[in-house]
Each structure stands twice: as C-alpha cells, then as structure tokens.
Coordinates of C-alpha atoms in Angstrom, one line a residue:
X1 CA -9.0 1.1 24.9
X2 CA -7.2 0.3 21.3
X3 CA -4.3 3.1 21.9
X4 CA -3.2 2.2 17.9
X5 CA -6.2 2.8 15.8
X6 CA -4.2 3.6 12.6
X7 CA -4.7 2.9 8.8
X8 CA -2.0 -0.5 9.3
X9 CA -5.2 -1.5 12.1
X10 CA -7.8 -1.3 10.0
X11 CA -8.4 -4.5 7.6
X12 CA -11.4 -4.4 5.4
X13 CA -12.7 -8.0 4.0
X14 CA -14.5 -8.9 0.6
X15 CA -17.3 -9.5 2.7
X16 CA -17.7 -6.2 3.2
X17 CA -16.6 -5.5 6.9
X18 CA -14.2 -3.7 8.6
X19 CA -12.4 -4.9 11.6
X20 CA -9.5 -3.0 13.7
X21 CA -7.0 -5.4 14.5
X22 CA -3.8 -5.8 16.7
X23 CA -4.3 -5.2 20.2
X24 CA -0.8 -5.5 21.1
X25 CA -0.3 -2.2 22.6
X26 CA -3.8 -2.1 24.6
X27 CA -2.5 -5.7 26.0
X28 CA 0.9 -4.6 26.9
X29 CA 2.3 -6.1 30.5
X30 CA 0.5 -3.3 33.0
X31 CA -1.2 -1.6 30.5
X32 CA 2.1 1.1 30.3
X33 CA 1.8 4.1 28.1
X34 CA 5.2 4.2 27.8
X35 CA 7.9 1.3 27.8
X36 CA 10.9 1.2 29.8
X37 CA 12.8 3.0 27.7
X38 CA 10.6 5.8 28.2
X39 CA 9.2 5.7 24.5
X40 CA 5.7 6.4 24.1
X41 CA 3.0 3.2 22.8
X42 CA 1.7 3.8 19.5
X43 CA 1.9 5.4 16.7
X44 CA 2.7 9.1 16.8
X45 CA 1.4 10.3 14.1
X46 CA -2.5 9.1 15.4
X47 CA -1.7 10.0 19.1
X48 CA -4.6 12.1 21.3
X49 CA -2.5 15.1 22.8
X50 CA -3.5 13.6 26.6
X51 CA -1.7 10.4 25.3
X52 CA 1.4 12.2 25.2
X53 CA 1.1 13.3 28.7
X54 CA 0.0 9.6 29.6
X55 CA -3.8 10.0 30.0
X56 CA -5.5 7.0 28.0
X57 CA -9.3 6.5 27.8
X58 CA -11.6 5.6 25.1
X59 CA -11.7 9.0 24.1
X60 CA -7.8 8.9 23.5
X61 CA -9.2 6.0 20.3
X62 CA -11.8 8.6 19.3
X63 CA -9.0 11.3 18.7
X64 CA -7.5 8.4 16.5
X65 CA -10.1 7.5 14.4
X66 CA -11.0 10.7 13.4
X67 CA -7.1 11.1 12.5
X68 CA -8.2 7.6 9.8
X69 CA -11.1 9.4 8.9
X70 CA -9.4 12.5 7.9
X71 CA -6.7 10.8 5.7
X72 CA -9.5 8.5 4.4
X73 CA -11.2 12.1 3.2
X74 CA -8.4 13.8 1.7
X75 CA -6.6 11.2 0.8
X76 CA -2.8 12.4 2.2
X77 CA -1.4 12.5 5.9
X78 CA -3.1 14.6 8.5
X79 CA 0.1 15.3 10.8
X80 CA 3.2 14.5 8.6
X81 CA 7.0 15.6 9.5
X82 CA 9.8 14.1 11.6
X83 CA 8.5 13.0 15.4
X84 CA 9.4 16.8 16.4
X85 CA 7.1 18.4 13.8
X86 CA 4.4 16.0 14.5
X87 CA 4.5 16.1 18.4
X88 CA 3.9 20.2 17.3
X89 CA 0.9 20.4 15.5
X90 CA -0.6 17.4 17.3
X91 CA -0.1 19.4 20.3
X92 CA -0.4 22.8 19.6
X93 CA -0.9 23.9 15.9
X94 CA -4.5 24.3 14.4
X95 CA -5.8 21.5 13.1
X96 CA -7.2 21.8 9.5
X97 CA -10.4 20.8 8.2
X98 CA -10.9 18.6 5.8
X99 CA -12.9 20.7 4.0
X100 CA -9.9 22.6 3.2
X101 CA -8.8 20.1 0.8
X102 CA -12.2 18.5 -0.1
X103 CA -14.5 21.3 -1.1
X104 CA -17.1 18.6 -1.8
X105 CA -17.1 17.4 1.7
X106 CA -20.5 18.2 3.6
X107 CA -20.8 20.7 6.3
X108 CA -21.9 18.2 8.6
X109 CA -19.3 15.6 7.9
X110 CA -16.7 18.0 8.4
X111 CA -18.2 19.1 11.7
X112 CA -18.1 15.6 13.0
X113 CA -14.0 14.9 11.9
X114 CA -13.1 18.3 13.6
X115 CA -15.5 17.3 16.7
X116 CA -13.8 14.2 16.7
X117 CA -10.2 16.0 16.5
X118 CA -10.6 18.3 19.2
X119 CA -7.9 18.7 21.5
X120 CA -9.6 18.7 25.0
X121 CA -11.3 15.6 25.5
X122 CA -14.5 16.6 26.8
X123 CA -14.9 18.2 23.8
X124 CA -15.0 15.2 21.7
X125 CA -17.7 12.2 21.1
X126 CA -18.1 10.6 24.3
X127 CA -17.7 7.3 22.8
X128 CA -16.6 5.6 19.2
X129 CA -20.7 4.7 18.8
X130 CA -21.8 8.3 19.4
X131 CA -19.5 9.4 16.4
X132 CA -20.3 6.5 14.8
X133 CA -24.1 7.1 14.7
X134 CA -23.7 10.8 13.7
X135 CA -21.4 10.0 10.8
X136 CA -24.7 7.4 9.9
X137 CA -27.2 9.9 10.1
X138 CA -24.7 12.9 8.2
X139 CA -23.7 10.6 5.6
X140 CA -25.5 6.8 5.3
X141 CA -22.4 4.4 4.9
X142 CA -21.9 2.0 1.9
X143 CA -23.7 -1.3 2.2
X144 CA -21.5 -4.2 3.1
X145 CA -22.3 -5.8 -0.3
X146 CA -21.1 -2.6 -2.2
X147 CA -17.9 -2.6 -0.1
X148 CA -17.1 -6.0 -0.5
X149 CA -17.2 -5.9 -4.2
X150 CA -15.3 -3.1 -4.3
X151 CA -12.3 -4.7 -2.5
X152 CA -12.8 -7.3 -4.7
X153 CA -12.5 -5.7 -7.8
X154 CA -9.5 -3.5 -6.1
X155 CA -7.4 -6.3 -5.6
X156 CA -8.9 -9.1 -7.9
X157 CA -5.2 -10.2 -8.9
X158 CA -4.2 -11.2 -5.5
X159 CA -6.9 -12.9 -4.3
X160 CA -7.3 -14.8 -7.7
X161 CA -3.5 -15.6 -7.4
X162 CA -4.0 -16.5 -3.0
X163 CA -7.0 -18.8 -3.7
X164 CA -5.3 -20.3 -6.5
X165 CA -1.9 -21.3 -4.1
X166 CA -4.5 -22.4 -1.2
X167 CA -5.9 -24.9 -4.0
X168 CA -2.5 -25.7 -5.0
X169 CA -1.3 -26.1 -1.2
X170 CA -4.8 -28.4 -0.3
X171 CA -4.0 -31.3 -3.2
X172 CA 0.3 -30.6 -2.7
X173 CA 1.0 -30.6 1.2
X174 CA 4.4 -30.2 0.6
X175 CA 4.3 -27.1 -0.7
X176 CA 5.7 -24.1 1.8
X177 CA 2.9 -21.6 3.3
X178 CA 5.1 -18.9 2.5
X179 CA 4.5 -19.0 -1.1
X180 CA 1.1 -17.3 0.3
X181 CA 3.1 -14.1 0.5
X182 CA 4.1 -12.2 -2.7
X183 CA 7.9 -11.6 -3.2
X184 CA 6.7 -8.4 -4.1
X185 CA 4.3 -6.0 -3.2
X186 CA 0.8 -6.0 -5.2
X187 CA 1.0 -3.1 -7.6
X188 CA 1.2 0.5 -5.4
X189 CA -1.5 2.1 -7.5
X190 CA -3.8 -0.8 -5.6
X191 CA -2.5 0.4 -2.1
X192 CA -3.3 -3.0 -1.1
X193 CA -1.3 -5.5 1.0
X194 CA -2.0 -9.1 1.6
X195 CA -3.4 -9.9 5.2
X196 CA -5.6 -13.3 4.8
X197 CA -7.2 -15.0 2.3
X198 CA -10.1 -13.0 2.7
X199 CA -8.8 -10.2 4.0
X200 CA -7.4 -6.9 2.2
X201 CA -5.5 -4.5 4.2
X202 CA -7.0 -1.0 2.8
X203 CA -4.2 1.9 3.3
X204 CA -5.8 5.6 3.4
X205 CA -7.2 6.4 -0.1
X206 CA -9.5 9.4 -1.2
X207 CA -12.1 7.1 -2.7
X208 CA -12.2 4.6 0.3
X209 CA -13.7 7.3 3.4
X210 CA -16.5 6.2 3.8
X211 CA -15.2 2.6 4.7
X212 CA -13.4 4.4 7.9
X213 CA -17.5 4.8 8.6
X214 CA -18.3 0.9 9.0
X215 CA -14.0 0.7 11.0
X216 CA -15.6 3.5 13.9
X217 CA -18.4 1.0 14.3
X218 CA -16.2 -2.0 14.9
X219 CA -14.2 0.6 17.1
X220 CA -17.0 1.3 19.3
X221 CA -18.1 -2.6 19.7

C-alpha cells in the first residue's frame, strides 16, 4: 500500500512510462498512519475517507488515484480549501463528476473515476489492475511511443540544457552536480519540474489524463 499516490508521485519518462515514486510513507517505522504527533501520513488533499479514521488497504491507493485521475481530466483541484474544508468534502460533501466540467468526457470514463471515488470501500475497484483494465477497455491509453514524444517536445529546453551539463560534467569532473538543477523553475506554462535526466515530473494538466491511465497500471504492479 502506496498511502501518497498524488500528482508530486507520479513521474512520467521520455520513454514513455509512468512510474509512482516515493514510498516513504508506506515504509514508515511500523507502518503508522499517523506520526507521533498525532498528524495524519499523506497528503490530505488525496486521502480515502477510511484513511482518516486510520484504516489503510490497497483500496485506500485506489481512492487516490482516481483523485490524479480526476485532476488529470479537468485539469484543476478535486478537493481544494484549507485542511478543514478539505477534510469536509472528502468526508462528507458530494463528490462531483468530472463530467461536470468536461462535457466531452465519455459516460463510461466518468463512471469508472466516480466508481473509483466512492466513499465506502467495497464500493470501489477491488484492486488498482481492475480499474486499470476498465479504464483500457473504456478508453485505449496512448502508446508509450506517443507519450514519450510528447514529454519530449513538452520540455525539450530542459532536457537539451540537462544532457548538455551531463556532457559538460563527463569531459570536466570538476564541475558541481548541482549545476544539474535550474536556479529557476522551467517556464510554468510547461508545468514541468526536473526529476532525472530522463525523467519529467508531469503535474496535473487537462491535456495529460490519459497518462494517469498507464500511472494506475504501475500502481497496481
């Protein structure tokens, strides 16, 4: 069990893969849902209701990647708001479809997110796969090769400007690693951040949903 699938988790590759990373919280020291302090693990704003009560299973992950998937549709924040105001609708506000803001959206897509967001657990997917495979047969995903050229062309400038201070680095060893970083952020209209040299960390974007498609099947592995 992930307990953090969020947007910052999910790194998508010019090769045309997605991969959820950082398992910090699922390897915390006993497996706490909570720390010490009493504060909850996670990110609140991607949290299963159970989770708040501390009830984790891999259904508590499904809850959160159909949170992703919703932003990744629309495009904006599915439960925005100070912690309060989250905690709310999370827990007991309706949830909205997100057909509501994407009229384009197919019936059966928008039956799997809402599946996926549904507040008892039994009345999810049983697993990240099951989703995974419906969302395949509602909607076939991007090829991996269509994907990785898009990232590519989405953040051409950093990568050309990366490879070029890897080259630089591998005939000058003295040169500091952390040039690898940029002093500022690539350009916000990218919504790109740099992760690796060959991978691109893809925040939630209207055009990049289906993307979320190939992340619920790294989920599920």
């Amino acid at each position: 069990v992930h307990r953090d699938v969020s947007p910052q988790n999910v790194m998508v590759g010019v090769d045309g893969t997605a991969r959820v990373l950082d398992f910090g919280v699922a390897k915390a020291a006993g497996r706490l849902q909570t720390t010490r302090e009493g504060q909850l693990k996670g990110k609140i704003a991607y949290m299963a209701p159970e989770q708040y009560h501390g009830e984790v299973s891999r259904l508590t992950d499904v809850f959160a990647g159909s949170v992703v998937l919703w932003e990744a549709i629309v495009g904006d924040k599915l439960f925005s708001g100070n912690e309060g105001e989250i905690v709310a609708k999370i827990l007991h506000r309706p949830i909205p479809s997100p057909r509501e803001r994407r009229s384009d959206l197919s019936p059966a897509v928008e039956e799997i997110v809402m599946r996926g967001l549904a507040r008892d657990p039994k009345d999810r997917f049983a697993t990240a796969l099951e989703m995974s495979d419906a969302l395949v047969q509602a909607l076939p995903p991007a090829s991996s090769a269509e994907v990785g050229a898009w990232v590519t062309s989405l953040a051409a400038e950093t990568l050309r400007d990366r490879q070029a201070l890897i080259r630089e680095m591998e005939t000058e060893p003295h040169i500091s690693p952390k040039r690898l970083v940029p002093a500022t952020p690539p350009d916000a209209a990218t919504k790109t951040d740099l992760a690796s040299d060959k991978l691109i960390k893809i925040k939630s974007h209207a055009r990049t949903w289906r993307l979320s498609i190939l992340g619920l099947l790294v989920i599920a592995i």
